[in-house]
GROMACS .gro file of C-alpha atoms in nm:
model
  333
    1MET     CA    1  -2.988   1.498  -4.982
    2ARG     CA    2  -2.671   1.464  -5.192
    3SER     CA    3  -2.491   1.734  -4.994
    4LEU     CA    4  -2.600   1.562  -4.669
    5LEU     CA    5  -2.469   1.227  -4.794
    6PHE     CA    6  -2.139   1.386  -4.897
    7SER     CA    7  -2.108   1.542  -4.553
    8LEU     CA    8  -2.176   1.210  -4.383
    9VAL     CA    9  -1.922   1.022  -4.595
   10SER     CA   10  -1.660   1.290  -4.530
   11THR     CA   11  -1.721   1.273  -4.156
   12LEU     CA   12  -1.683   0.895  -4.153
   13ALA     CA   13  -1.363   0.917  -4.352
   14VAL     CA   14  -1.210   1.166  -4.111
   15ALA     CA   15  -1.318   0.960  -3.810
   16ALA     CA   16  -1.159   0.648  -3.958
   17ALA     CA   17  -0.828   0.831  -3.990
   18LEU     CA   18  -0.817   0.934  -3.622
   19PRO     CA   19  -0.649   0.732  -3.342
   20ALA     CA   20  -0.860   0.453  -3.194
   21PHE     CA   21  -0.948   0.639  -2.869
   22ALA     CA   22  -0.972   0.992  -3.011
   23ALA     CA   23  -1.350   1.008  -2.996
   24ASP     CA   24  -1.367   0.848  -2.650
   25LYS     CA   25  -1.445   1.043  -2.337
   26LEU     CA   26  -1.426   0.964  -1.968
   27THR     CA   27  -1.635   1.168  -1.723
   28ILE     CA   28  -1.512   1.175  -1.363
   29TYR     CA   29  -1.698   1.339  -1.076
   30THR     CA   30  -1.464   1.459  -0.801
   31TYR     CA   31  -1.421   1.737  -0.545
   32GLU     CA   32  -1.308   2.094  -0.611
   33SER     CA   33  -0.964   2.083  -0.452
   34PHE     CA   34  -0.874   1.779  -0.666
   35THR     CA   35  -0.938   1.971  -0.988
   36SER     CA   36  -0.786   2.303  -0.876
   37GLU     CA   37  -0.475   2.425  -1.057
   38TRP     CA   38  -0.263   2.318  -0.760
   39GLY     CA   39  -0.442   1.983  -0.711
   40PRO     CA   40  -0.370   1.645  -0.875
   41GLY     CA   41  -0.638   1.686  -1.143
   42PRO     CA   42  -0.444   1.877  -1.410
   43GLN     CA   43  -0.143   1.642  -1.391
   44VAL     CA   44  -0.361   1.330  -1.379
   45LYS     CA   45  -0.566   1.448  -1.677
   46LYS     CA   46  -0.256   1.519  -1.886
   47ALA     CA   47  -0.088   1.187  -1.800
   48PHE     CA   48  -0.392   0.968  -1.862
   49GLU     CA   49  -0.496   1.144  -2.182
   50ALA     CA   50  -0.143   1.088  -2.317
   51GLU     CA   51  -0.176   0.719  -2.235
   52CYS     CA   52  -0.530   0.657  -2.362
   53GLY     CA   53  -0.561   0.908  -2.648
   54CYS     CA   54  -0.898   1.005  -2.498
   55GLU     CA   55  -1.058   1.305  -2.332
   56VAL     CA   56  -1.095   1.325  -1.953
   57ASP     CA   57  -1.372   1.552  -1.830
   58PHE     CA   58  -1.357   1.633  -1.457
   59VAL     CA   59  -1.683   1.755  -1.304
   60SER     CA   60  -1.631   1.894  -0.954
   61VAL     CA   61  -1.848   1.965  -0.652
   62ALA     CA   62  -1.758   2.118  -0.315
   63ASP     CA   63  -1.652   1.800  -0.136
   64GLY     CA   64  -1.683   1.424  -0.107
   65VAL     CA   65  -2.022   1.383   0.063
   66ALA     CA   66  -2.169   1.617  -0.199
   67LEU     CA   67  -2.039   1.372  -0.463
   68LEU     CA   68  -2.248   1.088  -0.327
   69ASN     CA   69  -2.547   1.317  -0.284
   70ARG     CA   70  -2.522   1.424  -0.649
   71VAL     CA   71  -2.486   1.074  -0.791
   72LYS     CA   72  -2.777   0.945  -0.583
   73LEU     CA   73  -2.988   1.238  -0.703
   74GLU     CA   74  -2.901   1.167  -1.068
   75GLY     CA   75  -2.950   0.794  -1.026
   76LYS     CA   76  -2.914   0.569  -1.329
   77SER     CA   77  -2.908   0.875  -1.557
   78THR     CA   78  -2.581   1.007  -1.411
   79LYS     CA   79  -2.320   1.113  -1.664
   80ALA     CA   80  -2.039   1.005  -1.431
   81ASP     CA   81  -1.830   0.709  -1.542
   82ILE     CA   82  -1.621   0.730  -1.224
   83VAL     CA   83  -1.677   0.896  -0.888
   84LEU     CA   84  -1.342   0.986  -0.733
   85GLY     CA   85  -1.333   1.129  -0.382
   86LEU     CA   86  -1.567   0.923  -0.168
   87ASP     CA   87  -1.412   0.769   0.140
   88THR     CA   88  -1.445   0.462   0.360
   89ASN     CA   89  -1.711   0.638   0.568
   90LEU     CA   90  -1.939   0.637   0.261
   91THR     CA   91  -1.861   0.314   0.078
   92ALA     CA   92  -2.135   0.100   0.235
   93GLU     CA   93  -2.400   0.362   0.164
   94ALA     CA   94  -2.269   0.406  -0.190
   95LYS     CA   95  -2.294   0.031  -0.250
   96GLN     CA   96  -2.648   0.024  -0.116
   97SER     CA   97  -2.745   0.280  -0.380
   98GLY     CA   98  -2.694   0.018  -0.652
   99LEU     CA   99  -2.521   0.281  -0.865
  100PHE     CA  100  -2.171   0.135  -0.857
  101ALA     CA  101  -2.023  -0.167  -1.035
  102PRO     CA  102  -1.732  -0.397  -0.939
  103SER     CA  103  -1.405  -0.234  -1.042
  104GLY     CA  104  -1.231  -0.544  -1.177
  105VAL     CA  105  -0.902  -0.385  -1.069
  106GLY     CA  106  -0.626  -0.594  -0.910
  107LEU     CA  107  -0.539  -0.481  -0.558
  108ALA     CA  108  -0.185  -0.618  -0.529
  109ASP     CA  109  -0.034  -0.267  -0.533
  110VAL     CA  110  -0.288  -0.114  -0.293
  111LYS     CA  111  -0.148  -0.049   0.054
  112VAL     CA  112  -0.352   0.129   0.321
  113PRO     CA  113  -0.369   0.092   0.701
  114GLY     CA  114  -0.569  -0.220   0.785
  115GLY     CA  115  -0.540  -0.359   0.431
  116TRP     CA  116  -0.796  -0.353   0.150
  117SER     CA  117  -1.025  -0.618  -0.001
  118ASP     CA  118  -1.327  -0.428  -0.140
  119ASP     CA  119  -1.416  -0.535  -0.496
  120THR     CA  120  -1.605  -0.215  -0.586
  121PHE     CA  121  -1.408   0.081  -0.455
  122VAL     CA  122  -1.034   0.133  -0.502
  123PRO     CA  123  -0.825   0.359  -0.271
  124PHE     CA  124  -0.614   0.637  -0.420
  125ASP     CA  125  -0.482   0.798  -0.101
  126TYR     CA  126  -0.519   0.807   0.276
  127GLY     CA  127  -0.455   1.029   0.575
  128TYR     CA  128  -0.561   1.111   0.928
  129PHE     CA  129  -0.782   1.399   1.035
  130ALA     CA  130  -0.615   1.652   1.257
  131VAL     CA  131  -0.649   1.998   1.403
  132ILE     CA  132  -0.397   2.220   1.226
  133TYR     CA  133  -0.288   2.530   1.416
  134ASN     CA  134  -0.075   2.838   1.362
  135THR     CA  135   0.219   2.816   1.604
  136GLU     CA  136   0.264   3.194   1.588
  137THR     CA  137  -0.088   3.272   1.710
  138LEU     CA  138  -0.170   2.968   1.926
  139LYS     CA  139   0.100   2.886   2.181
  140ASN     CA  140  -0.089   2.612   2.367
  141PRO     CA  141  -0.279   2.397   2.116
  142PRO     CA  142  -0.517   2.125   2.238
  143LYS     CA  143  -0.347   1.793   2.313
  144SER     CA  144  -0.664   1.589   2.292
  145LEU     CA  145  -1.016   1.599   2.155
  146LYS     CA  146  -1.131   1.666   2.512
  147GLU     CA  147  -0.907   1.973   2.534
  148LEU     CA  148  -1.046   2.094   2.200
  149VAL     CA  149  -1.403   2.052   2.326
  150ASP     CA  150  -1.345   2.206   2.669
  151GLY     CA  151  -1.091   2.473   2.569
  152ASP     CA  152  -1.096   2.851   2.546
  153ALA     CA  153  -1.397   2.963   2.339
  154ASN     CA  154  -1.196   3.265   2.221
  155GLU     CA  155  -0.956   3.036   2.032
  156LYS     CA  156  -1.162   2.950   1.727
  157ILE     CA  157  -1.156   2.663   1.478
  158ALA     CA  158  -1.296   2.648   1.124
  159ILE     CA  159  -1.465   2.317   1.040
  160GLN     CA  160  -1.659   2.163   0.752
  161ASP     CA  161  -2.021   2.055   0.718
  162PRO     CA  162  -2.072   1.677   0.753
  163ARG     CA  163  -2.367   1.697   0.513
  164THR     CA  164  -2.140   1.793   0.223
  165SER     CA  165  -1.779   1.737   0.328
  166THR     CA  166  -1.586   1.418   0.401
  167PRO     CA  167  -1.357   1.598   0.652
  168GLY     CA  168  -1.669   1.741   0.816
  169LEU     CA  169  -1.816   1.392   0.837
  170GLY     CA  170  -1.478   1.270   0.963
  171LEU     CA  171  -1.487   1.512   1.257
  172LEU     CA  172  -1.842   1.409   1.340
  173LEU     CA  173  -1.732   1.044   1.346
  174TRP     CA  174  -1.415   1.130   1.540
  175VAL     CA  175  -1.628   1.292   1.811
  176LYS     CA  176  -1.872   0.999   1.802
  177SER     CA  177  -1.592   0.742   1.831
  178VAL     CA  178  -1.451   0.916   2.141
  179TYR     CA  179  -1.769   1.040   2.312
  180GLY     CA  180  -2.028   0.784   2.200
  181ASP     CA  181  -2.373   0.870   2.333
  182LYS     CA  182  -2.228   1.184   2.494
  183ALA     CA  183  -2.147   1.331   2.151
  184PRO     CA  184  -2.432   1.590   2.163
  185GLU     CA  185  -2.296   1.730   2.490
  186ALA     CA  186  -1.947   1.748   2.337
  187TRP     CA  187  -2.079   1.936   2.032
  188ALA     CA  188  -2.269   2.176   2.256
  189LYS     CA  189  -1.937   2.274   2.414
  190LEU     CA  190  -1.733   2.269   2.092
  191LYS     CA  191  -1.990   2.488   1.919
  192ASN     CA  192  -1.861   2.785   2.116
  193ARG     CA  193  -1.517   2.742   1.958
  194VAL     CA  194  -1.640   2.707   1.599
  195LEU     CA  195  -1.579   3.020   1.394
  196THR     CA  196  -1.772   2.889   1.094
  197VAL     CA  197  -1.887   2.570   0.922
  198THR     CA  198  -1.802   2.568   0.551
  199PRO     CA  199  -1.945   2.342   0.276
  200GLY     CA  200  -1.601   2.205   0.183
  201TRP     CA  201  -1.241   2.182   0.297
  202SER     CA  202  -1.103   2.452   0.063
  203GLU     CA  203  -1.314   2.732   0.212
  204SER     CA  204  -1.227   2.659   0.575
  205TYR     CA  205  -0.856   2.608   0.506
  206GLY     CA  206  -0.850   2.935   0.315
  207LEU     CA  207  -0.997   3.116   0.615
  208PHE     CA  208  -0.733   2.958   0.837
  209THR     CA  209  -0.436   3.061   0.619
  210LYS     CA  210  -0.579   3.414   0.597
  211GLY     CA  211  -0.562   3.436   0.976
  212GLU     CA  212  -0.938   3.430   1.040
  213ALA     CA  213  -0.897   3.141   1.287
  214PRO     CA  214  -0.593   2.994   1.465
  215MET     CA  215  -0.714   2.635   1.401
  216VAL     CA  216  -0.877   2.437   1.121
  217LEU     CA  217  -0.991   2.080   1.073
  218SER     CA  218  -0.764   1.920   0.814
  219TYR     CA  219  -0.508   1.637   0.801
  220THR     CA  220  -0.184   1.538   0.971
  221THR     CA  221  -0.025   1.571   0.626
  222SER     CA  222  -0.129   1.935   0.571
  223PRO     CA  223   0.188   2.083   0.730
  224ALA     CA  224   0.394   1.905   0.462
  225TYR     CA  225   0.250   2.144   0.204
  226HIS     CA  226   0.367   2.447   0.397
  227MET     CA  227   0.710   2.296   0.463
  228VAL     CA  228   0.767   2.190   0.100
  229ALA     CA  229   0.589   2.461  -0.100
  230GLU     CA  230   0.618   2.761   0.133
  231LYS     CA  231   0.934   2.671   0.327
  232THR     CA  232   0.766   2.737   0.660
  233ASP     CA  233   0.689   2.516   0.957
  234LYS     CA  234   0.459   2.758   1.140
  235TYR     CA  235   0.154   2.543   1.064
  236GLN     CA  236   0.148   2.216   1.256
  237ALA     CA  237  -0.088   1.933   1.347
  238ALA     CA  238  -0.181   1.888   1.713
  239PRO     CA  239  -0.126   1.527   1.822
  240PHE     CA  240  -0.434   1.404   2.011
  241GLU     CA  241  -0.408   1.160   2.300
  242GLU     CA  242  -0.721   0.966   2.202
  243GLY     CA  243  -0.583   0.902   1.852
  244HIS     CA  244  -0.675   1.031   1.505
  245TYR     CA  245  -0.956   0.926   1.275
  246LEU     CA  246  -0.845   0.754   0.953
  247GLN     CA  247  -0.965   0.852   0.608
  248VAL     CA  248  -0.908   0.634   0.300
  249GLU     CA  249  -1.021   0.811  -0.018
  250VAL     CA  250  -1.157   0.591  -0.295
  251ALA     CA  251  -1.290   0.591  -0.649
  252GLY     CA  252  -1.562   0.373  -0.795
  253ILE     CA  253  -1.702   0.294  -1.141
  254THR     CA  254  -2.070   0.373  -1.182
  255THR     CA  255  -2.311   0.135  -1.353
  256THR     CA  256  -2.303   0.386  -1.639
  257GLY     CA  257  -1.922   0.376  -1.646
  258ALA     CA  258  -1.920  -0.002  -1.651
  259GLU     CA  259  -2.014   0.028  -2.019
  260ASN     CA  260  -1.712   0.251  -2.088
  261PRO     CA  261  -1.385   0.054  -2.123
  262LEU     CA  262  -1.190   0.367  -2.032
  263ALA     CA  263  -1.328   0.353  -1.679
  264LYS     CA  264  -1.139   0.037  -1.584
  265LYS     CA  265  -0.829   0.163  -1.767
  266PHE     CA  266  -0.836   0.476  -1.552
  267MET     CA  267  -0.884   0.282  -1.230
  268GLU     CA  268  -0.582   0.067  -1.315
  269PHE     CA  269  -0.389   0.382  -1.397
  270MET     CA  270  -0.500   0.530  -1.063
  271VAL     CA  271  -0.302   0.277  -0.858
  272SER     CA  272   0.008   0.311  -1.080
  273PRO     CA  273   0.302   0.553  -1.040
  274GLY     CA  274   0.164   0.780  -1.314
  275PHE     CA  275  -0.116   0.879  -1.076
  276GLN     CA  276   0.023   0.791  -0.734
  277ASP     CA  277   0.343   0.994  -0.764
  278THR     CA  278   0.133   1.310  -0.798
  279ILE     CA  279  -0.060   1.254  -0.473
  280PRO     CA  280   0.184   1.348  -0.195
  281GLU     CA  281   0.270   1.694  -0.328
  282THR     CA  282  -0.063   1.791  -0.488
  283ASN     CA  283  -0.333   1.631  -0.273
  284TRP     CA  284  -0.098   1.627   0.028
  285MET     CA  285  -0.200   1.281   0.142
  286PHE     CA  286  -0.022   0.946   0.156
  287PRO     CA  287  -0.029   0.745  -0.169
  288ALA     CA  288  -0.234   0.425  -0.160
  289GLY     CA  289  -0.085   0.254  -0.466
  290LYS     CA  290   0.247   0.188  -0.636
  291THR     CA  291   0.497   0.476  -0.646
  292GLU     CA  292   0.839   0.536  -0.793
  293LYS     CA  293   0.913   0.876  -0.642
  294PRO     CA  294   1.020   0.882  -0.273
  295LEU     CA  295   0.832   1.101  -0.028
  296ASP     CA  296   0.983   1.438   0.057
  297PRO     CA  297   1.165   1.432   0.395
  298ALA     CA  298   0.897   1.673   0.525
  299PHE     CA  299   0.660   1.375   0.551
  300ASP     CA  300   0.890   1.220   0.811
  301LYS     CA  301   0.832   1.521   1.037
  302LEU     CA  302   0.455   1.482   1.050
  303VAL     CA  303   0.247   1.371   1.349
  304LYS     CA  304   0.222   0.993   1.362
  305PRO     CA  305  -0.101   0.889   1.536
  306THR     CA  306  -0.049   0.660   1.835
  307LYS     CA  307  -0.396   0.515   1.777
  308THR     CA  308  -0.609   0.486   1.465
  309LEU     CA  309  -0.981   0.553   1.510
  310ALA     CA  310  -1.248   0.430   1.268
  311ILE     CA  311  -1.613   0.327   1.261
  312SER     CA  312  -1.723   0.056   1.020
  313ALA     CA  313  -1.879   0.170   0.693
  314GLU     CA  314  -2.184  -0.046   0.771
  315ASP     CA  315  -2.243   0.126   1.106
  316ILE     CA  316  -2.203   0.464   0.941
  317ALA     CA  317  -2.450   0.376   0.663
  318ALA     CA  318  -2.704   0.271   0.925
  319ASN     CA  319  -2.657   0.577   1.147
  320ARG     CA  320  -2.520   0.865   0.937
  321LYS     CA  321  -2.850   1.046   0.897
  322ALA     CA  322  -2.932   1.020   1.268
  323TRP     CA  323  -2.583   1.134   1.369
  324VAL     CA  324  -2.590   1.427   1.127
  325ASP     CA  325  -2.936   1.525   1.252
  326GLU     CA  326  -2.802   1.504   1.607
  327TRP     CA  327  -2.514   1.735   1.511
  328LEU     CA  328  -2.746   1.974   1.329
  329GLY     CA  329  -2.983   1.988   1.624
  330VAL     CA  330  -2.700   2.111   1.847
  331MET     CA  331  -2.525   2.341   1.599
  332SER     CA  332  -2.845   2.515   1.484
  333LYS     CA  333  -2.952   2.625   1.831
   0.00000   0.00000   0.00000
């Protein structure tokens, strides 16, 4: 008993001598490409830990839809303080789960197309979905979603699964926004051009850059990576006549995280230059908050959508399962 008491007293003494936040930990669920060595995660972790004197623990899954699936499965017992990597196509459904708390973060520095007023989720970047193609292997890329659907079945595209991936869900909604009730017929045609459906973005983009397919579903901003990091412009986005579907990526504090003061501190940090300046050249998206570093000139060369497509989060929450089932019914035949 005496040795146990001595041990306890010693532990308390050491703890009292440490910085105020040293024993604190923040757990953030996000997607794999965010935490990869080339993604924003490592830089964000280092910068925030230096500011808070705490430990940031990133827990990653394949992609954004899988994040929501995981948190809903874990429910109130989730270990996540913050979920980073949902998007506007999932926010209404996420709110309905009752697993997220108001952020309490001021939105004065948040700037995204259409503006932002949500009190629960806070944007950290945005972009537009696009078909990226290799100019050296595909001389006549599709100029519209219709041309993609009706085009040569020998010219393949790699896409992502809408059940697990936010880009995959984005393509499903892009097709739905253009074709409406005729979406199943469009998927039946497009199916012949699909090389593979991957769980997340990283797998399909990797297949594309390895030359397995001349096209991949990604973002209008993706060519900036190749221009800046690889000094090549052979990968380009195909501008589509119907317009491009918008994605705003967001983070939210869970009801568990609402009890952790570090959660709000991180969300405030997320819209500051310490986080936002890392986004363009690590996540290769447009920053949604305050920045100090100007964008690389490569971003001025990117496709600028002539029309922004979007379906309300409420409509998606009400119909996502039916639309995914519709997609699955076609693609599994």
